[in-house]
């Protein structure tokens, strides 16, 4: 009999393992079916800043920089830093870059695989509380949920994916640590702390797993009821009973876990510099509102987030600005949604904490997974840089999917509800089909920036940022007039949007409508916040808005008579933000044109104090040293620029030119090398061809010199220096003066006052062609 029972148990385990394997394969298949089309998407929205423009991904950037910079590559100590510290996520981007550079396909593939791994881990967690079938239902609902498209298809959503992997791993590790509830397996407790730290280094939300572990310890491991917990707490506080042994063990585990968490939080605050990031009123309007609008709006956002998870029909990539109007009075009808949400949450908590049925503990854990990961993004304790972000709902949706599975399990297993069983299965099948279809269709919106932001305008027409972003996407396609119309629409939707008027000015400038551009920039300047006594200017405005001064200065500096005015605008921007590097660089450029090279040198040096890894600054310093005839210092700064960016085109060209002009024989091979490299980067660069010709002339390789000059002229038929030098080369060194004539004629056609060209052509007419009349005509022009 015993042997038969053992055989039955073994068969049951095999069946369970077989079922689990089928479930895992189905989850993987569902992930691939729902997200296969995301592999064709490009870099969109925040991907551009986090990946394409992030220098921390480049292999030339020191690896430790990842641990001192924020998610976007800005040093954490800088005021303009977003303070989002996710070095391990950036590290995975760096690995992607090492393999495929900026090919988005590889980045999307990694995201899809990470989502599959999250789904598998989530399935394992669900099996701790639900039946095998219900756990699979929860995991399948999570796998196909459309709210996850931003986290999976948006590459920057990898922070959510990685954090979720270590969040769930930390929870599973803690569960193993408590398998014997009166003993602690310290190996797993230590691994839990490490996994919590790793989760937090992927995204800040990861640390909330500690709260989930505490709930699990109390209500699942120790199986304490809420009423018992209250009674026990009172008794212990009144010294009426001794602390139970199980509580000592649990308290020891939780103290270690909470103590480690506090240390992690202190380290995180230290890295932040104990400062919250600066956001504008457009990022999160409610954060800038007064009482009671701030409180009413933030509380209304809770049912709005929950509603998106429950009914993900209207998804939007950007919920900032006017997308969600402020709830300004208690009489606003949207407060009803807030009340209903809190009543529902209260009922769910009451059931979870006070009910004696078997589903109560399941509901406790579902609520823990729903509520705790959302707290950092809730705006209730501290403002965040967004109104609502779908990707931050990735973790909380685990709790919702678990709750739905609990309800579905009740419908299918309760004998009293047997008549509803078929409807429950049909409803589940329909929900999975609708969610899968929505996810696949939503992925198409993320194909590029134009499709993404246009999809947003179908949801709301009150968000000026969406209009601006559509305009940016059109600018990238060189559709300036269409872009301008969207920028104007943004300004009409949000009349105080400084960025919209900056964009209008830039669009006008691109179309060479400089008067209109200047007017738009000046309008943007009138919208700038006024300085308040005792407050620093930069703490109330996004650094990007100060670019209006730089843009206007760039515009008017095209007019040589307005250089002083442009320089004053740069100084004004710098006075508002002393670390505004671009203003410092551009001011230096203008100062060079004003022949104030010493002041230009000082401006570039100041820029270096704030941005010492900017190759443009070293290049500009090199130009100053060239003007000052300090050739060694100039070469040194060209070298620094190229160390930071080996593909810096201006430094490649001008360092080669300087080497040629100074006659440094030892460095001539380097000059050739740099010009060849420039041609690899930019095959049609006529200046590279020309300077290769000059180098070959100096080295007396006249045939190669002729070839390079010819290529330069092919690229630019009116290239003055190339036309004269090839004519000079043909007439003197190659003894082919007649071949030089067409080049000289072409030169004089475009530059009739080119004296050396006139002299050379006259000499050829007289000495080689015996054309006295032609020589006299040339002499007349001279």
Short mmCIF file of C-alpha atoms in Angstrom, two decimals, residues 452-766:
data_model
loop_
_atom_site.label_atom_id
_atom_site.label_comp_id
_atom_site.label_asym_id
_atom_site.label_seq_id
_atom_site.Cartn_x
_atom_site.Cartn_y
_atom_site.Cartn_z
CA UNK A 452 3.41 57.56 -31.38
CA UNK A 453 2.55 61.21 -30.85
CA UNK A 454 -0.18 61.23 -33.48
CA UNK A 455 -1.80 58.32 -31.64
CA UNK A 456 -1.69 60.49 -28.53
CA UNK A 457 -3.56 63.30 -30.26
CA UNK A 458 -6.39 60.85 -30.98
CA UNK A 459 -6.80 60.44 -27.22
CA UNK A 460 -6.45 64.07 -26.13
CA UNK A 461 -6.20 67.45 -27.83
CA UNK A 462 -5.37 69.31 -24.60
CA UNK A 463 -1.72 68.35 -24.34
CA UNK A 464 0.56 70.95 -25.93
CA UNK A 465 3.55 68.64 -25.48
CA UNK A 466 2.05 66.14 -27.93
CA UNK A 467 1.66 68.85 -30.58
CA UNK A 468 5.24 69.95 -29.96
CA UNK A 469 6.50 66.39 -30.27
CA UNK A 470 4.61 65.81 -33.53
CA UNK A 471 6.28 69.00 -34.74
CA UNK A 472 9.71 67.67 -33.74
CA UNK A 473 9.02 64.43 -35.61
CA UNK A 474 8.07 66.42 -38.72
CA UNK A 475 11.19 68.57 -38.35
CA UNK A 476 13.29 65.41 -38.41
CA UNK A 477 11.64 64.59 -41.76
CA UNK A 478 12.40 68.11 -43.02
CA UNK A 479 8.72 69.01 -43.19
CA UNK A 480 9.20 72.41 -41.61
CA UNK A 481 5.93 74.03 -42.67
CA UNK A 482 3.85 71.17 -41.25
CA UNK A 483 5.96 71.22 -38.10
CA UNK A 484 5.29 74.93 -37.71
CA UNK A 485 1.53 74.34 -37.81
CA UNK A 486 1.77 71.86 -34.92
CA UNK A 487 3.98 74.21 -32.90
CA UNK A 488 1.41 76.95 -33.41
CA UNK A 489 -1.34 74.59 -32.27
CA UNK A 490 0.68 73.82 -29.14
CA UNK A 491 0.92 77.53 -28.40
CA UNK A 492 -2.84 77.95 -28.84
CA UNK A 493 -3.61 74.98 -26.55
CA UNK A 494 -1.16 76.17 -23.88
CA UNK A 495 -0.59 79.93 -24.37
CA UNK A 496 2.04 80.08 -21.61
CA UNK A 497 4.11 77.22 -23.04
CA UNK A 498 7.58 78.70 -23.47
CA UNK A 499 8.76 75.63 -25.36
CA UNK A 500 6.08 76.03 -28.04
CA UNK A 501 7.27 79.53 -28.92
CA UNK A 502 10.90 78.39 -28.91
CA UNK A 503 9.89 75.69 -31.38
CA UNK A 504 8.01 78.21 -33.54
CA UNK A 505 11.12 80.39 -33.63
CA UNK A 506 13.34 77.49 -34.59
CA UNK A 507 10.96 76.42 -37.37
CA UNK A 508 10.89 79.95 -38.80
CA UNK A 509 14.69 80.11 -38.63
CA UNK A 510 14.96 76.80 -40.51
CA UNK A 511 12.79 78.31 -43.24
CA UNK A 512 15.02 81.42 -43.27
CA UNK A 513 12.15 83.61 -42.02
CA UNK A 514 14.44 85.34 -39.55
CA UNK A 515 12.20 88.27 -38.64
CA UNK A 516 9.34 85.95 -37.65
CA UNK A 517 11.77 83.71 -35.77
CA UNK A 518 13.10 86.63 -33.76
CA UNK A 519 9.56 87.68 -32.91
CA UNK A 520 8.69 84.17 -31.65
CA UNK A 521 11.80 84.00 -29.50
CA UNK A 522 11.03 87.37 -27.96
CA UNK A 523 7.50 86.21 -27.19
CA UNK A 524 8.95 83.18 -25.39
CA UNK A 525 11.18 85.50 -23.36
CA UNK A 526 8.16 87.47 -22.14
CA UNK A 527 6.71 84.24 -20.69
CA UNK A 528 9.79 83.51 -18.57
CA UNK A 529 9.15 83.56 -14.79
CA UNK A 530 10.29 86.69 -13.08
CA UNK A 531 13.03 86.57 -10.48
CA UNK A 532 11.77 86.58 -6.89
CA UNK A 533 13.86 88.10 -4.13
CA UNK A 534 15.90 85.53 -2.24
CA UNK A 535 15.37 82.76 -4.78
CA UNK A 536 17.73 81.49 -7.44
CA UNK A 537 16.34 81.68 -10.95
CA UNK A 538 17.26 78.20 -12.09
CA UNK A 539 15.13 76.46 -9.47
CA UNK A 540 11.90 77.58 -11.10
CA UNK A 541 12.39 76.88 -14.75
CA UNK A 542 13.49 73.98 -16.91
CA UNK A 543 17.04 74.48 -18.23
CA UNK A 544 15.75 73.86 -21.76
CA UNK A 545 13.62 76.99 -21.65
CA UNK A 546 16.69 79.17 -21.14
CA UNK A 547 17.78 78.03 -24.59
CA UNK A 548 15.54 80.81 -25.94
CA UNK A 549 18.36 83.26 -25.17
CA UNK A 550 20.88 81.04 -26.93
CA UNK A 551 18.60 80.52 -29.94
CA UNK A 552 17.89 84.23 -30.31
CA UNK A 553 21.58 85.06 -29.93
CA UNK A 554 22.47 82.42 -32.54
CA UNK A 555 19.93 83.98 -34.87
CA UNK A 556 21.03 87.60 -34.60
CA UNK A 557 24.73 86.66 -34.65
CA UNK A 558 24.25 85.88 -38.36
CA UNK A 559 24.32 89.67 -38.75
CA UNK A 560 27.86 90.94 -38.18
CA UNK A 561 26.51 94.30 -37.00
CA UNK A 562 24.61 92.63 -34.13
CA UNK A 563 27.40 90.55 -32.63
CA UNK A 564 27.57 92.70 -29.50
CA UNK A 565 23.82 92.23 -29.00
CA UNK A 566 24.19 88.46 -29.39
CA UNK A 567 27.06 88.40 -26.89
CA UNK A 568 24.88 90.26 -24.37
CA UNK A 569 22.12 87.64 -24.75
CA UNK A 570 24.60 84.85 -24.10
CA UNK A 571 25.76 86.67 -20.98
CA UNK A 572 22.15 87.04 -19.83
CA UNK A 573 21.58 83.29 -20.15
CA UNK A 574 24.82 82.59 -18.26
CA UNK A 575 23.80 84.98 -15.49
CA UNK A 576 20.63 82.93 -15.01
CA UNK A 577 22.46 79.59 -15.12
CA UNK A 578 26.19 79.78 -14.64
CA UNK A 579 26.54 76.16 -15.84
CA UNK A 580 24.74 76.72 -19.16
CA UNK A 581 27.50 75.21 -21.26
CA UNK A 582 26.04 75.90 -24.69
CA UNK A 583 25.73 79.61 -23.94
CA UNK A 584 29.36 79.69 -22.79
CA UNK A 585 30.54 77.90 -25.94
CA UNK A 586 28.53 80.07 -28.32
CA UNK A 587 29.59 83.23 -26.51
CA UNK A 588 33.19 82.17 -27.08
CA UNK A 589 32.49 81.73 -30.79
CA UNK A 590 31.06 85.25 -31.02
CA UNK A 591 33.95 86.70 -29.03
CA UNK A 592 36.39 85.19 -31.55
CA UNK A 593 34.49 86.94 -34.33
CA UNK A 594 34.77 90.16 -32.31
CA UNK A 595 38.57 89.58 -32.11
CA UNK A 596 38.33 89.18 -28.33
CA UNK A 597 40.27 85.93 -28.23
CA UNK A 598 41.33 86.31 -24.61
CA UNK A 599 37.69 86.62 -23.48
CA UNK A 600 36.75 83.70 -25.75
CA UNK A 601 39.46 81.60 -24.12
CA UNK A 602 38.06 82.43 -20.67
CA UNK A 603 34.51 81.57 -21.78
CA UNK A 604 35.60 78.15 -23.04
CA UNK A 605 37.61 77.51 -19.87
CA UNK A 606 34.51 78.29 -17.79
CA UNK A 607 32.47 75.87 -19.91
CA UNK A 608 35.06 73.15 -19.22
CA UNK A 609 34.54 73.54 -15.47
CA UNK A 610 30.94 72.42 -15.90
CA UNK A 611 31.36 69.95 -18.77
CA UNK A 612 34.91 68.65 -18.91
CA UNK A 613 34.09 65.78 -21.25
CA UNK A 614 32.62 67.88 -24.05
CA UNK A 615 34.79 67.55 -27.20
CA UNK A 616 33.27 70.70 -28.73
CA UNK A 617 34.76 72.85 -25.98
CA UNK A 618 38.27 71.46 -26.51
CA UNK A 619 37.84 71.99 -30.25
CA UNK A 620 36.85 75.63 -29.72
CA UNK A 621 39.79 76.15 -27.38
CA UNK A 622 42.05 74.76 -30.09
CA UNK A 623 40.63 77.30 -32.55
CA UNK A 624 41.42 80.10 -30.07
CA UNK A 625 45.01 78.87 -29.78
CA UNK A 626 45.29 78.72 -33.58
CA UNK A 627 44.18 82.37 -33.72
CA UNK A 628 46.80 83.18 -31.09
CA UNK A 629 49.49 81.26 -33.06
CA UNK A 630 49.97 78.86 -30.13
CA UNK A 631 50.13 75.80 -32.33
CA UNK A 632 51.33 73.30 -29.71
CA UNK A 633 48.45 74.21 -27.39
CA UNK A 634 46.03 74.03 -30.30
CA UNK A 635 47.18 70.51 -31.22
CA UNK A 636 46.92 69.45 -27.58
CA UNK A 637 43.28 70.54 -27.43
CA UNK A 638 42.46 68.90 -30.76
CA UNK A 639 43.91 65.71 -29.26
CA UNK A 640 41.69 66.02 -26.16
CA UNK A 641 38.63 66.50 -28.33
CA UNK A 642 39.47 63.37 -30.31
CA UNK A 643 40.15 61.36 -27.18
CA UNK A 644 36.61 62.14 -26.03
CA UNK A 645 35.11 61.62 -29.48
CA UNK A 646 37.34 59.83 -32.02
CA UNK A 647 34.82 60.73 -34.73
CA UNK A 648 34.77 64.49 -34.02
CA UNK A 649 34.83 65.69 -37.62
CA UNK A 650 35.93 69.28 -37.13
CA UNK A 651 38.85 68.19 -34.95
CA UNK A 652 39.88 65.54 -37.46
CA UNK A 653 39.97 68.09 -40.27
CA UNK A 654 41.48 71.05 -38.49
CA UNK A 655 44.14 69.10 -36.63
CA UNK A 656 45.26 67.66 -39.98
CA UNK A 657 45.30 71.16 -41.51
CA UNK A 658 47.34 72.49 -38.59
CA UNK A 659 49.86 69.64 -38.88
CA UNK A 660 50.25 70.42 -42.60
CA UNK A 661 50.58 74.17 -42.09
CA UNK A 662 53.14 73.88 -39.30
CA UNK A 663 55.27 71.49 -41.35
CA UNK A 664 55.61 68.94 -38.59
CA UNK A 665 57.14 66.03 -40.50
CA UNK A 666 56.75 63.53 -37.65
CA UNK A 667 53.00 64.08 -37.50
CA UNK A 668 52.28 64.07 -41.24
CA UNK A 669 51.24 60.38 -41.28
CA UNK A 670 48.76 61.25 -38.54
CA UNK A 671 47.34 64.04 -40.72
CA UNK A 672 46.77 61.57 -43.56
CA UNK A 673 45.20 59.10 -41.15
CA UNK A 674 42.76 61.67 -39.81
CA UNK A 675 41.68 62.87 -43.24
CA UNK A 676 41.11 59.28 -44.37
CA UNK A 677 39.04 58.66 -41.25
CA UNK A 678 37.02 61.78 -41.94
CA UNK A 679 36.27 60.49 -45.44
CA UNK A 680 35.07 57.21 -43.93
CA UNK A 681 32.63 59.19 -41.82
CA UNK A 682 31.72 61.67 -44.55
CA UNK A 683 32.70 60.40 -48.02
CA UNK A 684 31.72 63.62 -49.76
CA UNK A 685 33.74 66.03 -47.65
CA UNK A 686 35.44 68.30 -50.19
CA UNK A 687 37.70 69.87 -47.57
CA UNK A 688 39.18 66.48 -46.71
CA UNK A 689 39.89 65.82 -50.39
CA UNK A 690 41.47 69.27 -50.78
CA UNK A 691 43.75 68.94 -47.76
CA UNK A 692 44.86 65.49 -48.85
CA UNK A 693 45.82 67.16 -52.12
CA UNK A 694 47.83 69.80 -50.27
CA UNK A 695 49.64 67.10 -48.26
CA UNK A 696 50.44 65.18 -51.44
CA UNK A 697 51.76 68.37 -53.08
CA UNK A 698 54.04 68.96 -50.10
CA UNK A 699 55.25 65.36 -50.42
CA UNK A 700 55.74 65.92 -54.19
CA UNK A 701 53.30 63.16 -55.13
CA UNK A 702 51.71 65.34 -57.80
CA UNK A 703 49.55 62.70 -59.51
CA UNK A 704 47.80 61.85 -56.23
CA UNK A 705 47.50 65.54 -55.45
CA UNK A 706 45.74 66.07 -58.80
CA UNK A 707 43.37 63.19 -58.00
CA UNK A 708 42.40 64.65 -54.61
CA UNK A 709 41.89 68.16 -56.01
CA UNK A 710 39.71 66.73 -58.78
CA UNK A 711 37.54 64.91 -56.24
CA UNK A 712 37.20 68.09 -54.20
CA UNK A 713 36.00 69.99 -57.29
CA UNK A 714 33.59 67.20 -58.19
CA UNK A 715 32.01 67.57 -54.77
CA UNK A 716 32.04 71.37 -54.92
CA UNK A 717 32.50 72.82 -58.43
CA UNK A 718 32.96 76.36 -57.05
CA UNK A 719 35.67 75.38 -54.54
CA UNK A 720 37.94 78.39 -54.93
CA UNK A 721 41.15 77.04 -53.37
CA UNK A 722 40.85 73.65 -55.09
CA UNK A 723 40.34 75.24 -58.53
CA UNK A 724 43.40 77.46 -58.18
CA UNK A 725 45.66 74.78 -56.67
CA UNK A 726 44.93 72.19 -59.35
CA UNK A 727 45.56 74.82 -62.03
CA UNK A 728 48.83 75.78 -60.36
CA UNK A 729 49.79 72.11 -60.05
CA UNK A 730 49.04 71.37 -63.71
CA UNK A 731 50.79 74.44 -65.04
CA UNK A 732 53.97 74.11 -62.97
CA UNK A 733 54.73 70.69 -61.53
CA UNK A 734 52.91 68.52 -64.10
CA UNK A 735 53.88 70.69 -67.09
CA UNK A 736 50.31 70.62 -68.46
CA UNK A 737 49.39 74.31 -68.56
CA UNK A 738 46.69 73.84 -71.23
CA UNK A 739 44.83 71.45 -68.90
CA UNK A 740 44.90 74.16 -66.25
CA UNK A 741 42.99 76.65 -68.42
CA UNK A 742 39.44 75.19 -67.91
CA UNK A 743 39.96 75.21 -64.15
CA UNK A 744 41.16 78.82 -64.21
CA UNK A 745 38.24 79.85 -66.40
CA UNK A 746 35.82 78.15 -63.99
CA UNK A 747 37.57 79.88 -61.08
CA UNK A 748 37.36 83.34 -62.67
CA UNK A 749 33.75 82.79 -63.70
CA UNK A 750 32.75 82.57 -60.04
CA UNK A 751 35.55 84.70 -58.56
CA UNK A 752 36.43 87.33 -61.21
CA UNK A 753 38.67 89.27 -58.80
CA UNK A 754 40.93 86.31 -58.00
CA UNK A 755 44.26 88.08 -58.73
CA UNK A 756 46.52 85.02 -58.60
CA UNK A 757 44.17 83.21 -60.97
CA UNK A 758 44.20 86.14 -63.38
CA UNK A 759 47.99 86.30 -63.34
CA UNK A 760 48.37 82.56 -63.89
CA UNK A 761 45.84 82.47 -66.75
CA UNK A 762 47.46 85.49 -68.41
CA UNK A 763 50.84 83.83 -68.14
CA UNK A 764 49.53 80.65 -69.80
CA UNK A 765 47.90 82.64 -72.62
CA UNK A 766 51.10 84.55 -73.26
#
